[in-house]
CSV table of C-alpha atoms in Angstrom, one decimal:
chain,number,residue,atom,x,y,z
A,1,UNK,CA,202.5,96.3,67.8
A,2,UNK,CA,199.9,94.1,67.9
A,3,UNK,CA,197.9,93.6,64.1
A,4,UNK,CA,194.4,94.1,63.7
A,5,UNK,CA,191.6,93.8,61.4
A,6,UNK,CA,190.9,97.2,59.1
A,7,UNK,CA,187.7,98.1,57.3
A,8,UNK,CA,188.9,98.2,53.6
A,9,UNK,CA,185.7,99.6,51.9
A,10,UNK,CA,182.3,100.3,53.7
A,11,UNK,CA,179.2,99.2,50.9
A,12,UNK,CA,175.9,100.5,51.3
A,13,UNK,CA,173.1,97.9,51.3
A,14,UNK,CA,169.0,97.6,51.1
A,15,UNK,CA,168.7,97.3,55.1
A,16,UNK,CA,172.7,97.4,56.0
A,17,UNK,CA,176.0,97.9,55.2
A,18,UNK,CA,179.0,95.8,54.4
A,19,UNK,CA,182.4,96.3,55.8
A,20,UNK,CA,185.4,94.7,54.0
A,21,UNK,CA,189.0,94.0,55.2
A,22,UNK,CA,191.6,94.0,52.5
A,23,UNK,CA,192.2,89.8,52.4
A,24,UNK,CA,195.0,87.7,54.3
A,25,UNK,CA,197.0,85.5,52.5
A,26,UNK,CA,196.2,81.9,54.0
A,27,UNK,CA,197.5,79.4,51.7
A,28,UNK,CA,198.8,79.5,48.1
A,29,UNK,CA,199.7,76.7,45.8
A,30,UNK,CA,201.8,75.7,42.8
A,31,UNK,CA,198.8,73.2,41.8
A,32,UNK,CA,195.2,72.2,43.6
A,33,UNK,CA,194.1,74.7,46.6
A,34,UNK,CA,190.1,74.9,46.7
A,35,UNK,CA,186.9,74.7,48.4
A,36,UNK,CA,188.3,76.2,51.4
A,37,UNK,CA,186.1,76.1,54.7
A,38,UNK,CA,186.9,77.8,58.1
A,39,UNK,CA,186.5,76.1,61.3
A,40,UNK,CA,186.6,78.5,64.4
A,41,UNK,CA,187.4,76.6,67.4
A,42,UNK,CA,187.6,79.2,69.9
A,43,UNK,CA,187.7,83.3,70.3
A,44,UNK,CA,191.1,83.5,68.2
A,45,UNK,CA,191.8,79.7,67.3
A,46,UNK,CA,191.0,79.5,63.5
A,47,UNK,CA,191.6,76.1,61.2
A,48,UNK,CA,191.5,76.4,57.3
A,49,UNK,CA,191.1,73.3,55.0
A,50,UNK,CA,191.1,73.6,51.5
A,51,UNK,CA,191.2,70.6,49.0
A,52,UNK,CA,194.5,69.4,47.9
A,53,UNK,CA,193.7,67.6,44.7
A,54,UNK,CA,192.8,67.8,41.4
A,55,UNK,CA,188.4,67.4,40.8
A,56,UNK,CA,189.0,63.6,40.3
A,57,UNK,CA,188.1,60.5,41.6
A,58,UNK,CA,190.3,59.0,44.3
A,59,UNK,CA,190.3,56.5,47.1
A,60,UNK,CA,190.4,59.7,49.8
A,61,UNK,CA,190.3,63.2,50.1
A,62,UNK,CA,193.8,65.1,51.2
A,63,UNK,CA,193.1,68.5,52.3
A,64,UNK,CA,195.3,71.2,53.4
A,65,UNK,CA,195.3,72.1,57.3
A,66,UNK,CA,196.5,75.1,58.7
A,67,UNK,CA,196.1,77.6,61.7
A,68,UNK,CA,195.5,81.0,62.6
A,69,UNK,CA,196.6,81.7,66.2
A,70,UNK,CA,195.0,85.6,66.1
A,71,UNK,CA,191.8,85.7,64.1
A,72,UNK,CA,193.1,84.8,61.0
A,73,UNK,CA,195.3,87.7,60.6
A,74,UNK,CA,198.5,85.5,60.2
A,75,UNK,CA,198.6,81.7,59.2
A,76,UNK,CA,200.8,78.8,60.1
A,77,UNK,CA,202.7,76.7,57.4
A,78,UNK,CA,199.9,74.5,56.2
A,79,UNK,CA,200.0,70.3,56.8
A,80,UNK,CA,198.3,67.6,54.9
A,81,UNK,CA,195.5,65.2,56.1
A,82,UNK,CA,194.1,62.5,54.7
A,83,UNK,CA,190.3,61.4,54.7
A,84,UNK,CA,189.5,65.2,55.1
A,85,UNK,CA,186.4,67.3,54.0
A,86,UNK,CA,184.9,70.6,54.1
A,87,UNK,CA,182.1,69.0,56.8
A,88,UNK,CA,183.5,70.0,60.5
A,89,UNK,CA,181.8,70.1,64.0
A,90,UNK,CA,182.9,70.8,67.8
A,91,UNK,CA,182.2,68.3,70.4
A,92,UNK,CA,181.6,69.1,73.8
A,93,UNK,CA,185.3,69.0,75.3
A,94,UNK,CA,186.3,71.4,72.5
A,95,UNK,CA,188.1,69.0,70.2
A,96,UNK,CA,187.2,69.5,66.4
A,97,UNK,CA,185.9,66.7,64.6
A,98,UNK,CA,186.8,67.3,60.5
A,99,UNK,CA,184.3,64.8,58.9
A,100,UNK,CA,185.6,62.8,56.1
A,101,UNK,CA,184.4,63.7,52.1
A,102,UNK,CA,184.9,60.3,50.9
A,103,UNK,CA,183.1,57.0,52.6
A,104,UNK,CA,183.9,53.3,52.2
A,105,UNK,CA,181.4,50.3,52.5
A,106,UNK,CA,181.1,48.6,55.6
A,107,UNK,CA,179.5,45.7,57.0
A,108,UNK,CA,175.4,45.8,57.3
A,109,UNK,CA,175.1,48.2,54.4
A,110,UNK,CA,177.1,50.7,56.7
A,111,UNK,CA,178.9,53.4,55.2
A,112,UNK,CA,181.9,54.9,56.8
A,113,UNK,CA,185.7,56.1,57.0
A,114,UNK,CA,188.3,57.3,59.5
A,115,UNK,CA,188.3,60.6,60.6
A,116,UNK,CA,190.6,63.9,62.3
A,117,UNK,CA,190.7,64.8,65.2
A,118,UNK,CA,191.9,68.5,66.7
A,119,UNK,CA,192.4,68.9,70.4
A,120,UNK,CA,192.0,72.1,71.7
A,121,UNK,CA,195.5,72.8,71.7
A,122,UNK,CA,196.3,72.2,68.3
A,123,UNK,CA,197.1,68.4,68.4
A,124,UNK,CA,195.8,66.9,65.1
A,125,UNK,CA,195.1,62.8,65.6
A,126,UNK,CA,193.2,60.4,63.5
A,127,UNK,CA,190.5,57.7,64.3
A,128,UNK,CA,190.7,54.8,62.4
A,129,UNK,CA,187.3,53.7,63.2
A,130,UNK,CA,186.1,56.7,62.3
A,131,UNK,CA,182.5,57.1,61.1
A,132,UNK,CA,179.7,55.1,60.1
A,133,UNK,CA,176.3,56.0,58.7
A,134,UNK,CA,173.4,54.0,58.4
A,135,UNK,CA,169.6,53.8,57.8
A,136,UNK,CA,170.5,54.2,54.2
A,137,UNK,CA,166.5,54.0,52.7
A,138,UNK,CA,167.3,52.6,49.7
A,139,UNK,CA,170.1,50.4,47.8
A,140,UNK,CA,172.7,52.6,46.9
A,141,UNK,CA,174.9,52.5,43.9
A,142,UNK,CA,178.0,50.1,43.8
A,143,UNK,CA,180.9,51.5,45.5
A,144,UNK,CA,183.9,52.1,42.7
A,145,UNK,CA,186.0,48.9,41.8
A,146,UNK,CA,188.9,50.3,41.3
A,147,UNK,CA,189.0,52.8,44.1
A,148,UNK,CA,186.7,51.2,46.6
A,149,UNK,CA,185.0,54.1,47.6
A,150,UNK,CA,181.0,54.5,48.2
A,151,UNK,CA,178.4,56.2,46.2
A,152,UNK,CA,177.8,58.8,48.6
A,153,UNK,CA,179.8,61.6,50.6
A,154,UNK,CA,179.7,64.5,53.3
A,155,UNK,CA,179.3,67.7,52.2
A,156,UNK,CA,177.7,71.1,53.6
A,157,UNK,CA,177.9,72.4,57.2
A,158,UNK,CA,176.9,71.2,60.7
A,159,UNK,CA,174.3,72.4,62.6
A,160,UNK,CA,172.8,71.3,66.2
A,161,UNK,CA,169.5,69.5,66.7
A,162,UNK,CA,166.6,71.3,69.0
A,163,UNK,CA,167.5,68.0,70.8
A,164,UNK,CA,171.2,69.0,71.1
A,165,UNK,CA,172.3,66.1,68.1
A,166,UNK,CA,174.4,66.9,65.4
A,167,UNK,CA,172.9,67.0,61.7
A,168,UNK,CA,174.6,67.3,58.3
A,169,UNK,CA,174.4,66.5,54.7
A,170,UNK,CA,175.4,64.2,52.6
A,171,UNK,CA,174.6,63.3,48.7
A,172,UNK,CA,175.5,60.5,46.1
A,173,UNK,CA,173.2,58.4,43.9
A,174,UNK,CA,171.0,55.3,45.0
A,175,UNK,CA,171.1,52.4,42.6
A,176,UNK,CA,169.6,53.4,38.9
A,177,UNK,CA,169.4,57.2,39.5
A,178,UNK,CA,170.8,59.3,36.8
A,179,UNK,CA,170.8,62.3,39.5
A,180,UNK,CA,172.0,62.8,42.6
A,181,UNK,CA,170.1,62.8,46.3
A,182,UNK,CA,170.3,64.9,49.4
A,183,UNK,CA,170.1,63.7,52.2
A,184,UNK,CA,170.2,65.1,56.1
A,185,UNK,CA,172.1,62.8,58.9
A,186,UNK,CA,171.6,63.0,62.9
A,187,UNK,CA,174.6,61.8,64.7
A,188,UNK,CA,174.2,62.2,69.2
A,189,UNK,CA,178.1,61.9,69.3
A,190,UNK,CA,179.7,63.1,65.8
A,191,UNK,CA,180.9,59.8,64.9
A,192,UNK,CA,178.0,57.6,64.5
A,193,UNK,CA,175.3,59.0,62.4
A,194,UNK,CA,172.0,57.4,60.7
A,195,UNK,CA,169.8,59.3,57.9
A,196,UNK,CA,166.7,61.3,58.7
A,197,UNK,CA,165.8,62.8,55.9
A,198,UNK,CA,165.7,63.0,51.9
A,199,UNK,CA,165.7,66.6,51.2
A,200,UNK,CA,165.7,66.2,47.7
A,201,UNK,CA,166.0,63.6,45.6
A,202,UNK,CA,166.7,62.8,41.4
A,203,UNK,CA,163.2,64.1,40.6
A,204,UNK,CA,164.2,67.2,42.1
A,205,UNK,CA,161.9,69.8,39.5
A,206,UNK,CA,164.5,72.5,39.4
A,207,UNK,CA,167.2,72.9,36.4
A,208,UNK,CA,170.5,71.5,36.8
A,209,UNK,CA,172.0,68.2,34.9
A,210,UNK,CA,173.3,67.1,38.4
A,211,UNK,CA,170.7,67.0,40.7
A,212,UNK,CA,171.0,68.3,44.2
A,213,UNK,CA,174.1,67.6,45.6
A,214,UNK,CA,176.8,70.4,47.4
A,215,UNK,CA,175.1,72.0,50.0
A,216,UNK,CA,174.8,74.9,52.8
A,217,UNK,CA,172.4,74.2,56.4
A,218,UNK,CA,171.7,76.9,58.7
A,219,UNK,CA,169.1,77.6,61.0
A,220,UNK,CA,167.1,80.9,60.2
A,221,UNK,CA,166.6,83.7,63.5
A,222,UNK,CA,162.9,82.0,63.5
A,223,UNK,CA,164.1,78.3,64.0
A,224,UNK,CA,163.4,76.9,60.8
A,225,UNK,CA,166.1,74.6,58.6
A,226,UNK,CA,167.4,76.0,55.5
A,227,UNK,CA,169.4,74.1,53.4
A,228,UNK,CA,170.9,76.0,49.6
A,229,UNK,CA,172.4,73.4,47.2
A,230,UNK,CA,174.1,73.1,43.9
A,231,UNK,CA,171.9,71.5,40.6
A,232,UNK,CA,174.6,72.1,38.4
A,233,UNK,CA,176.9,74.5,37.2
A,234,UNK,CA,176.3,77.8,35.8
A,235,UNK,CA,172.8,77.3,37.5
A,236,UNK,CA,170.7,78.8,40.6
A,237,UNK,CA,170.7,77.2,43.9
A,238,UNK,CA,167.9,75.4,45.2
A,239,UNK,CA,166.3,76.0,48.6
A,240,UNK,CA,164.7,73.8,50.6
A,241,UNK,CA,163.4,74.7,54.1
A,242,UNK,CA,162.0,72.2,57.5
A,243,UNK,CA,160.2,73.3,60.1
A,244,UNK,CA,160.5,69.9,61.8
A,245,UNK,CA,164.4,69.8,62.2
A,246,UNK,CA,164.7,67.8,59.6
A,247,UNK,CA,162.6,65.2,59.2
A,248,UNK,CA,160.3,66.8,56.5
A,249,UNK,CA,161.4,69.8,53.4
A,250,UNK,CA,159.4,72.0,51.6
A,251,UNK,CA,159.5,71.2,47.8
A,252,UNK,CA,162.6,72.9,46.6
A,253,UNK,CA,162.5,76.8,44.5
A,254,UNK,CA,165.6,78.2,43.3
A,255,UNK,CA,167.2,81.4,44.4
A,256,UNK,CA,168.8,83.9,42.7
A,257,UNK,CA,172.5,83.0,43.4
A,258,UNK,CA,174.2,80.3,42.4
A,259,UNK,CA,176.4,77.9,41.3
A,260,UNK,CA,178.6,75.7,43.7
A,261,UNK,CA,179.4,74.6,46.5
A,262,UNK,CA,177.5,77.4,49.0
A,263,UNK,CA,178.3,78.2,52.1
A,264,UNK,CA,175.8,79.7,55.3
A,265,UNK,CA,176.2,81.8,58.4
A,266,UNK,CA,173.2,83.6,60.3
A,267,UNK,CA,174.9,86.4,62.0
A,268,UNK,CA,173.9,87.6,65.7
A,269,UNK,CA,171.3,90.0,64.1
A,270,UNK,CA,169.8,87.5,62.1
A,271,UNK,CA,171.6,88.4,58.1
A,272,UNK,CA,172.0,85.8,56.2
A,273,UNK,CA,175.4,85.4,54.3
A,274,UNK,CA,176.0,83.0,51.7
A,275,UNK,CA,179.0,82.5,49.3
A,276,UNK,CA,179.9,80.5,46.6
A,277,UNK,CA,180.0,81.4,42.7
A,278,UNK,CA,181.5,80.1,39.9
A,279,UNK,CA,181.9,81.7,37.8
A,280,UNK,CA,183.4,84.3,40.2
A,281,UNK,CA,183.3,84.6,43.9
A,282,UNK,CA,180.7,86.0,45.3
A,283,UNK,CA,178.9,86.3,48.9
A,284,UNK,CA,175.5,87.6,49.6
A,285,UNK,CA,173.5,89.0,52.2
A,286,UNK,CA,169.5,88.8,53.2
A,287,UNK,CA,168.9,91.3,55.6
A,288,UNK,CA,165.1,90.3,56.5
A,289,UNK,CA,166.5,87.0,58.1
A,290,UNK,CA,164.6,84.5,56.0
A,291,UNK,CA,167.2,83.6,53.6
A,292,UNK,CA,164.9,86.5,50.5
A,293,UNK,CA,166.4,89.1,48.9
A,294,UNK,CA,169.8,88.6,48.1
A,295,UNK,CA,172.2,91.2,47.7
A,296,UNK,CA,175.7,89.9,45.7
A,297,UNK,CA,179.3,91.5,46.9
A,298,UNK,CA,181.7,91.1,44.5
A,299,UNK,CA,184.9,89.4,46.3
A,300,UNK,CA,186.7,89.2,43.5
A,301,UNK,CA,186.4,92.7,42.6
A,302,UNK,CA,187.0,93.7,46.1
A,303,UNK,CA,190.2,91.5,46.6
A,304,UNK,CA,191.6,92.8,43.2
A,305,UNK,CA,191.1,96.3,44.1
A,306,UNK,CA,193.1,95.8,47.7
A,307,UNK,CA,195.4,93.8,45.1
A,308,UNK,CA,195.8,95.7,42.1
A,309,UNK,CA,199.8,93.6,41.8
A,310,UNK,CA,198.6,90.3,42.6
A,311,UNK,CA,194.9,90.2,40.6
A,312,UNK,CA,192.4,87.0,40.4
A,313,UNK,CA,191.8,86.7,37.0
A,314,UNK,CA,187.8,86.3,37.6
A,315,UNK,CA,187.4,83.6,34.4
A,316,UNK,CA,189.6,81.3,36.4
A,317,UNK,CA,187.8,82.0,40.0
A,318,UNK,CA,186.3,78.8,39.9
C-alpha cells in the first residue's frame, strides 16, 4: 500500500489554519547534523542537505546529501559532498545547482569555489571551476592563512529576477569592519555571479553583536523583495524589503521572530512561512501576505507530542 502524508494536528490561526504531519525521520547522526535545507527538484524528487561538521572554521563545507523518491515520506542512505551549502537553484534543463558555503580567492579580486551538480535523474557530479563572484565594492578582509578561505560566503535562498536571472545572498566582512555585510548577487547562468546590492551593511541600526549576516529572500504576492536576517543570537530578525529587484533596500526594522538562520516560502495563496529559532524551532506564518503579523507554531512541541519515546530536548534545539 502505497504511504501517504496524514494531518497530525489541525491549529487554528488569525486568518487560517495549520495542518501538521507527524515528522519523517530524514537523517540522524552520532555527531554534527544541522541547518538542514530542502531542495525540490520535481513533483516527488526531494534532496535534503544538512551540515556535517562541527560550527568551526574549515577550508570547506561537507554536507550531508540525501533523497526522497516520494515526497519525502521515505529517505535514501545519505552521502557526503564537499564544497556544499544550504544556497541551491534549478537551471533550466532541470539539473540542481547546490551553491558552495565557503569561497576561495581568485584572480582579479574574484571570489569563487567548485560546486555540485544534480542531474535530473539523481546523478551527483562536481565542477571544479565552479563559481566566481565579482563586483566586490569594496576591499574585503584577508582571506584565512591557515585555511585559505575568503571573508565572505553564500548563504540564504534563491530567487529569480523579473529579468529571469538568478539572485542570492551572501555576507562576510570588508576590510576594518567589526560587523558583518549583506549583500544580494545576480548570476544569468548560476555559476557566474557579480554583486548588486548591499542590503545591509556594519552600521546596520538594529541590535545584534554580529551584524546582518544568515539570511531568507522571497518575493511577496505584490512583487516586492524581502529579505529576513540574523543580527545575532537570542535576537529578532531584521527585515529589509526592495521594490527595485534588488538594487535598492529599505532601511532595515526587526520583526518579532528570531534568531538564526531563517528560512522563506510564499505559498500559492500568498502566506508567508518562515522558520528558524534558536532557542527552539519554530516556523511562523503571515497570513496578509506582506511578511506582518507573525504567528509562531511550535515544532518542537509538535514533534515531541507525535514522539513522546524519542523527545527533542528543546534547550538543545539549536
Amino acid at each position: 500500500m502505497a504511504m501517504s502524508w496524514t494531518t497530525h494536528a489541525c491549529l487554528p490561526l488569525r486568518g487560517l489554519t495549520a495542518e501538521l504531519s507527524a515528522p519523517v525521520l530524514v537523517k540522524r547522526s552520532r555527531r554534527f547534523c544541522w541547518f538542514p535545507s530542502l531542495i525540490r527538484q520535481n513533483e516527488d524528487a526531494l534532496w535534503a542537505i544538512m551540515t556535517a561538521y562541527a560550527d568551526i572554521h574549515t577550508t570547506g563545507a561537507f554536507c550531508y546529501l540525501t533523497r526522497s523518491r516520494d515526497g519525502g515520506l521515505t529517505w535514501d542512505e545519505a552521502r557526503v559532498i564537499g564544497d556544499a551549502g544550504l544556497n541551491h537553484l534549478i537551471l533550466p534543463d532541470g539539473r540542481a545547482l547546490v551553491l558552495p558555503y565557503k569561497l576561495r580567492p581568485r584572480p582579479n579580486g574574484a571570489l569563487g569555489a567548485p560546486c555540485n551538480l544534480i542531474s535530473p535523474n539523481g546523478e551527483l557530479s562536481s565542477r571544479a571551476s565552479g563559481v566566481n563572484v565579482t563586483g566586490w565594492p569594496r576591499p574585503m578582509g584577508a582571506a584565512s592563512p591557515d585555511l585559505g578561505t575568503a571573508p565572505f560566503v553564500f548563504n540564504g535562498q534563491v530567487v529569480r529576477g523579473q529579468s529571469g536571472e538568478f539572485l542570492t545572498t551572501l555576507y562576510g566582512k570588508f576590510e576594518g569592519d567589526a560587523r558583518y555585510s549583506l549583500l544580494l548577487a545576480e548570476s544569468p547562468d548560476g555559476l557566474a555571479w557579480r554583486i548588486r546590492s548591499l542590503i545591509a551593511g556594519p552600521d546596520c541600526p538594529l541590535e545584534g553583536k554580529e551584524g546582518p549576516c544568515e539570511s531568507a529572500l522571497c518575493r511577496l504576492a505584490n512583487g516586492r523583495l524581502m529579505c529576513v536576517f540574523r543580527l545575532g543570537q537570542f535576537v529578532r530578525y531584521g527585515r529589509a524589503d526592495s521594490n527595485d529587484d534588488g538594487r535598492t533596500w529599505s532601511t532595515p526594522t526587526n520583526i518579532a521572530p528570531g534568531s538564526v538562520e531563517p528560512s522563506l516560502q510564499v505559498m500559492g495563496d500568498g502566506v508567508v512561512a518562515l522558520s528558524g529559532g534558536r532557542s527552539g524551532l519554530f516556523a511562523w506564518l503571515s497570513a496578509g501576505g506582506q511578511g506582518e503579523d507573525w504567528q509562531a507554531l511550535d515544532i518542537v512541541a509538535h514533534h515531541n507530542a507525535c514522539q513522546p519515546r524519542d523527545p527533542i530536548d528543546a534547550r538543545y534545539s539549536w
